[in-house]
Structure formats: structure tokens, C-alpha cells
PDB file of C-alpha atoms in Angstrom:
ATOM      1  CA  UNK A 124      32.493 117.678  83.210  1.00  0.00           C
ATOM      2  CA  UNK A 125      33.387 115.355  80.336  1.00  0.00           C
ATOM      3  CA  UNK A 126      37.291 115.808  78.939  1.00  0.00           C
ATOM      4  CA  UNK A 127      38.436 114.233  76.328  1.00  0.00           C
ATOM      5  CA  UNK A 128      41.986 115.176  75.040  1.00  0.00           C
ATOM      6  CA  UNK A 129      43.600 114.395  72.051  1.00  0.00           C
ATOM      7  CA  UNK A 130      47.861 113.490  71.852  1.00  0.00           C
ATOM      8  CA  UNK A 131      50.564 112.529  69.673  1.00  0.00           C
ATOM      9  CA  UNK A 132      49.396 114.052  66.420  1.00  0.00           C
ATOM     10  CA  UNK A 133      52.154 115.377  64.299  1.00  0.00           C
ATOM     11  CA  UNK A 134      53.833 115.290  60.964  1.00  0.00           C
ATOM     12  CA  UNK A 135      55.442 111.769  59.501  1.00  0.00           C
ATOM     13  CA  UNK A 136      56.589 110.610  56.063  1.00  0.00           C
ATOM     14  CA  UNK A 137      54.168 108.020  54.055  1.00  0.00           C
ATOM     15  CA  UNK A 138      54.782 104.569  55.379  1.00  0.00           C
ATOM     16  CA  UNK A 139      54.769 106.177  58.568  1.00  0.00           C
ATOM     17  CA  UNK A 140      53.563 105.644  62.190  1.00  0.00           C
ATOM     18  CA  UNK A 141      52.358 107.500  64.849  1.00  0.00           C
ATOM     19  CA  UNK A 142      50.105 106.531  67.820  1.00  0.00           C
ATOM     20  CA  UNK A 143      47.635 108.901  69.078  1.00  0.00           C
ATOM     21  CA  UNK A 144      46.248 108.956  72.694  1.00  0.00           C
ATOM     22  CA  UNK A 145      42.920 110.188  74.176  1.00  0.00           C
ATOM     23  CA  UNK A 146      42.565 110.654  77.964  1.00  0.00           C
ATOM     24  CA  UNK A 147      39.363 110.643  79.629  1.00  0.00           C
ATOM     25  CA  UNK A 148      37.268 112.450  82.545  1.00  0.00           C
ATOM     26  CA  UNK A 149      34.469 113.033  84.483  1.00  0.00           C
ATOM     27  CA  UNK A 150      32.761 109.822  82.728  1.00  0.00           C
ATOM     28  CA  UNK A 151      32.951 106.143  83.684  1.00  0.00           C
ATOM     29  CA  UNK A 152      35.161 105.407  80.708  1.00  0.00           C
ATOM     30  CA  UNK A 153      34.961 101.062  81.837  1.00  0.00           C
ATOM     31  CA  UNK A 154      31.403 102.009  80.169  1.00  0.00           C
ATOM     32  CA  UNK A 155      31.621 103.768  77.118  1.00  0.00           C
ATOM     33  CA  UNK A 156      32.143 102.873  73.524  1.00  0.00           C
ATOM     34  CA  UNK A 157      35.292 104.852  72.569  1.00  0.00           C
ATOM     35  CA  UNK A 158      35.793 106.136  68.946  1.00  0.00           C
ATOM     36  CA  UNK A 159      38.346 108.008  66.682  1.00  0.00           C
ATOM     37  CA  UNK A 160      37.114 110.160  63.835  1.00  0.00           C
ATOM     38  CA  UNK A 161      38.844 112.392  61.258  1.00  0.00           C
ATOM     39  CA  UNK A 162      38.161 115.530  59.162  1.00  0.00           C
ATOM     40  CA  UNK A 163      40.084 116.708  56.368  1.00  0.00           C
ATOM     41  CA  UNK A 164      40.074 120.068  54.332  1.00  0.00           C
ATOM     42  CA  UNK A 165      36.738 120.941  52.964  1.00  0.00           C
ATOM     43  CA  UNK A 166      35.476 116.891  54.033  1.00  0.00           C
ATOM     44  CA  UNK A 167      32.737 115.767  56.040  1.00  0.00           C
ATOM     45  CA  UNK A 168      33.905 114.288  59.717  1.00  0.00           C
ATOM     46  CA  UNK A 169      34.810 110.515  59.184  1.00  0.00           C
ATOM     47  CA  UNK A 170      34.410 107.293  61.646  1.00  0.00           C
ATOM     48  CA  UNK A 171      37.601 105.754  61.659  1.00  0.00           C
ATOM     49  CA  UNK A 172      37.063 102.949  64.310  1.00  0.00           C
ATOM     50  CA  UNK A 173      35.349 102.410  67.379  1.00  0.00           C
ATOM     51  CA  UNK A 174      35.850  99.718  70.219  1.00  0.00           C
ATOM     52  CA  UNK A 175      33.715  98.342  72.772  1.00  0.00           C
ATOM     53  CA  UNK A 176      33.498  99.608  76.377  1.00  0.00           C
ATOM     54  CA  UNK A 177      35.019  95.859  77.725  1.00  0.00           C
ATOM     55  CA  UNK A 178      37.633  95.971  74.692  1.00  0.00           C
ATOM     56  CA  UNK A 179      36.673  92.562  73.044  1.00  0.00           C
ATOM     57  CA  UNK A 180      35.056  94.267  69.931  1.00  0.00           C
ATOM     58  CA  UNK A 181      36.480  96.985  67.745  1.00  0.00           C
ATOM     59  CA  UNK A 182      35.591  98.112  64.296  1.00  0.00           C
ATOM     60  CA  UNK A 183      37.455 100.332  61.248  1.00  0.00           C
ATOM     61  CA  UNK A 184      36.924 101.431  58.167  1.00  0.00           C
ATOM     62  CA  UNK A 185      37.525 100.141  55.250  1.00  0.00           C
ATOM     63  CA  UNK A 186      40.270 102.781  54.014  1.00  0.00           C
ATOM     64  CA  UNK A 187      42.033 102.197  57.345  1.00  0.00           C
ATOM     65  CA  UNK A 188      41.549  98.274  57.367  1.00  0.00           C
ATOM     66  CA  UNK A 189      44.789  96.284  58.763  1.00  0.00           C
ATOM     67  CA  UNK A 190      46.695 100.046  59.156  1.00  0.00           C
ATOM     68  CA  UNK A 191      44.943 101.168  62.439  1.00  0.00           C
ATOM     69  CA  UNK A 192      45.087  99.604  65.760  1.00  0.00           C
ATOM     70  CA  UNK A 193      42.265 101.061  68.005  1.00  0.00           C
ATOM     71  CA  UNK A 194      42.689  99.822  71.819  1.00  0.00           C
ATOM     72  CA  UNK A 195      42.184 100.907  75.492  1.00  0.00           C
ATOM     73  CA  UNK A 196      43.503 100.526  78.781  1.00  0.00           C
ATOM     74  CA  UNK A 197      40.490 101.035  81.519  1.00  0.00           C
ATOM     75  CA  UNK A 198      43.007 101.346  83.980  1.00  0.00           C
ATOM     76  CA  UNK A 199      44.203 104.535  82.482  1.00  0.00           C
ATOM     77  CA  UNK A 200      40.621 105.773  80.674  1.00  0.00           C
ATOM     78  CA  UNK A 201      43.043 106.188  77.903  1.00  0.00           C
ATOM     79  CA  UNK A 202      42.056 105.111  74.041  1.00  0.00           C
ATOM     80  CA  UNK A 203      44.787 104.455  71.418  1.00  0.00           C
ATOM     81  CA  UNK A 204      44.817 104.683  67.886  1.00  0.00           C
ATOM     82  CA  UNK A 205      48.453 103.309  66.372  1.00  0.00           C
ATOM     83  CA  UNK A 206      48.597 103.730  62.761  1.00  0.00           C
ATOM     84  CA  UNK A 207      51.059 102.261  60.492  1.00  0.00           C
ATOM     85  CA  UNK A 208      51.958 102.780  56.561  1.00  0.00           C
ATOM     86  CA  UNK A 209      50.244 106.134  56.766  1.00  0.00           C
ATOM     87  CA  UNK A 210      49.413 107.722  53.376  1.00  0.00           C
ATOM     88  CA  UNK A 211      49.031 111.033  52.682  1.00  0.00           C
ATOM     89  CA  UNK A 212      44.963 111.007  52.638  1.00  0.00           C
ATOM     90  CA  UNK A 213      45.139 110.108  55.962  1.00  0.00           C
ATOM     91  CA  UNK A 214      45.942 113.697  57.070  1.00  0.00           C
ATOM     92  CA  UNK A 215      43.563 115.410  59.014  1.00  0.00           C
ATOM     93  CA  UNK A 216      42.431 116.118  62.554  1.00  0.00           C
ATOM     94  CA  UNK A 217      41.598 113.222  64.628  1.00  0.00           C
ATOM     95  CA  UNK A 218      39.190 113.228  67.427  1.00  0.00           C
ATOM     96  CA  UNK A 219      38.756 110.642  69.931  1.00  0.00           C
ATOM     97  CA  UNK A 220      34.328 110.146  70.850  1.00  0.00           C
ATOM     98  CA  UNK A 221      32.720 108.457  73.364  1.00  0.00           C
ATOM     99  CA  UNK A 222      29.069 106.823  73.091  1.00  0.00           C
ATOM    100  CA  UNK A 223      27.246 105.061  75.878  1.00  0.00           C
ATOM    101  CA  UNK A 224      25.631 102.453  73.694  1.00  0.00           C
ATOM    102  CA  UNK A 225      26.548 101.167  69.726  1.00  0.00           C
ATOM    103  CA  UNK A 226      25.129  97.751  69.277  1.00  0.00           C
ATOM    104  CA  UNK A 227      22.335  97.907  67.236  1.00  0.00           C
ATOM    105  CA  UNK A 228      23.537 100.423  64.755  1.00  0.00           C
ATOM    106  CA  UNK A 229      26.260 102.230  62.655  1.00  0.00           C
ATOM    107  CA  UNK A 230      29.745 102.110  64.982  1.00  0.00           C
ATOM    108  CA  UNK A 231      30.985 104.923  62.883  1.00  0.00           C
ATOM    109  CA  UNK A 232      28.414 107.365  62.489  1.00  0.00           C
ATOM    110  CA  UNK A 233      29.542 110.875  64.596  1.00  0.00           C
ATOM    111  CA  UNK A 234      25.679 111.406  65.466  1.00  0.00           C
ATOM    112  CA  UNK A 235      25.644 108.803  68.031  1.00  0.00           C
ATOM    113  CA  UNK A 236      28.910 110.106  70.338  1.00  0.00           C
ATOM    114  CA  UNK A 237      28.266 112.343  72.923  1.00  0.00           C
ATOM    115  CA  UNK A 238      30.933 113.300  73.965  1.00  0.00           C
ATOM    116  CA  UNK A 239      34.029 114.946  71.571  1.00  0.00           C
ATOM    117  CA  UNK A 240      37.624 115.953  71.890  1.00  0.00           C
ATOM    118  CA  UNK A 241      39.391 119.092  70.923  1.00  0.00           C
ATOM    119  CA  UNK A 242      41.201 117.109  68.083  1.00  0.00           C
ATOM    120  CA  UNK A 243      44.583 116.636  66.868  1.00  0.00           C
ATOM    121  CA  UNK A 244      46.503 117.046  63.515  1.00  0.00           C
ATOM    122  CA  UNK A 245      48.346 114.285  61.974  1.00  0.00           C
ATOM    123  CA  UNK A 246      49.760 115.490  58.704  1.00  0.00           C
ATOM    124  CA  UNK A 247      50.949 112.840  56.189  1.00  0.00           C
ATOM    125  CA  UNK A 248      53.703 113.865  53.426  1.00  0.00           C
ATOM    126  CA  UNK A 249      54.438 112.097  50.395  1.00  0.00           C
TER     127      UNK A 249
END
């Protein structure tokens, strides 16, 4: 059985950090694409940045450009997302993914993860 869970939400100040974790089972993590998402309030689920199963290729979107950090460590099937200079549209839940193949299309779009954690909630005050 596939687990994915979801740490180190919580509430910060804009300009912020926080780094979120997302431990995996029961798949062979060394092999899947990894990828965070977020949903806000009354907003569709968004792809905030995905990284390769190997590690040598990641990829973010634009509102969270050279903010976010997405990495992993194999070792530990654990995938990180550090974010820095948070804003206050950044809060929402964030939920790590996991895909078994991405080249070829959209990194970011939710419909081609399998595999979903229970979220966390990062809440960004201004």
C-alpha cells in the first residue's frame, strides 16, 4: 500500500520559510517522479514543482520561481520542498504526488500522479 505523508506545514510571517517533508512507502520511490501541489480556498489544485526520479531534473512554477527548492534523498524516500520569502498567496494545503513517468508531457498537471498525500497546511500572514 502506497503512503505518502505530508510534514512541516504550519503558520510563518511573509518573507518566511518553512520546509515541508513527504515520506514514502510501499513504492520504489528511486523510480518515481515526485511532485508538490497546492490548493487554496475555493481554487483549483496547483503543480508547484516536480523532480525527476534520479534527482538531476526538477521543475516549478512560475509564481514559485527562485522561492522553492524541491529535492530528494533516495536513501530516505523522502521529498523536500524548502520555501523561502513566502507571501501570503502561497497559503494553502500542500500535497506531495508521485508519477511513474513525466517526460513527454506537462510536469505539473495533477492528472498524471498516481499516487497522493493527505496534505498539509502552510498558512502565510501578512
Amino acid at each position: 500500500q502506497v503512503q505518502l505523508a505530508e510534514s512541516g506545514g504550519g503558520s510563518v510571517q511573509a518573507g518566511g520559510s518553512l520546509r515541508l517533508s513527504c515520506a514514502a512507502s510501499g513504492l520504489s520511490f528511486n523510480k518515481k517522479f515526485m511532485g508538490w501541489f497546492r490548493q487554496a480556498p475555493g481554487k483549483e489544485r496547483e503543480g508547484v514543482a516536480s523532480i525527476s526520479a534520479g534527482g538531476s531534473s526538477t521543475l516549478y512554477a512560475d509564481s514559485v520561481l527562485g522561492r522553492f527548492t524541491i529535492s530528494r534523498d533516495n536513501a530516505k524516500n523522502t521529498v523536500y520542498l524548502q520555501m523561502a520569502n513566502l507571501k501570503a498567496e502561497d497559503t494553502a494545503i500542500y500535497y506531495c504526488a508521485a508519477a511513474a513517468e513525466l517526460y513527454g508531457g506537462p510536469w505539473l498537471e495533477a492528472r498524471r500522479y498516481s499516487d497522493w498525500g493527505q496534505g498539509t497546511q502552510v498558512t502565510v500572514s501578512s
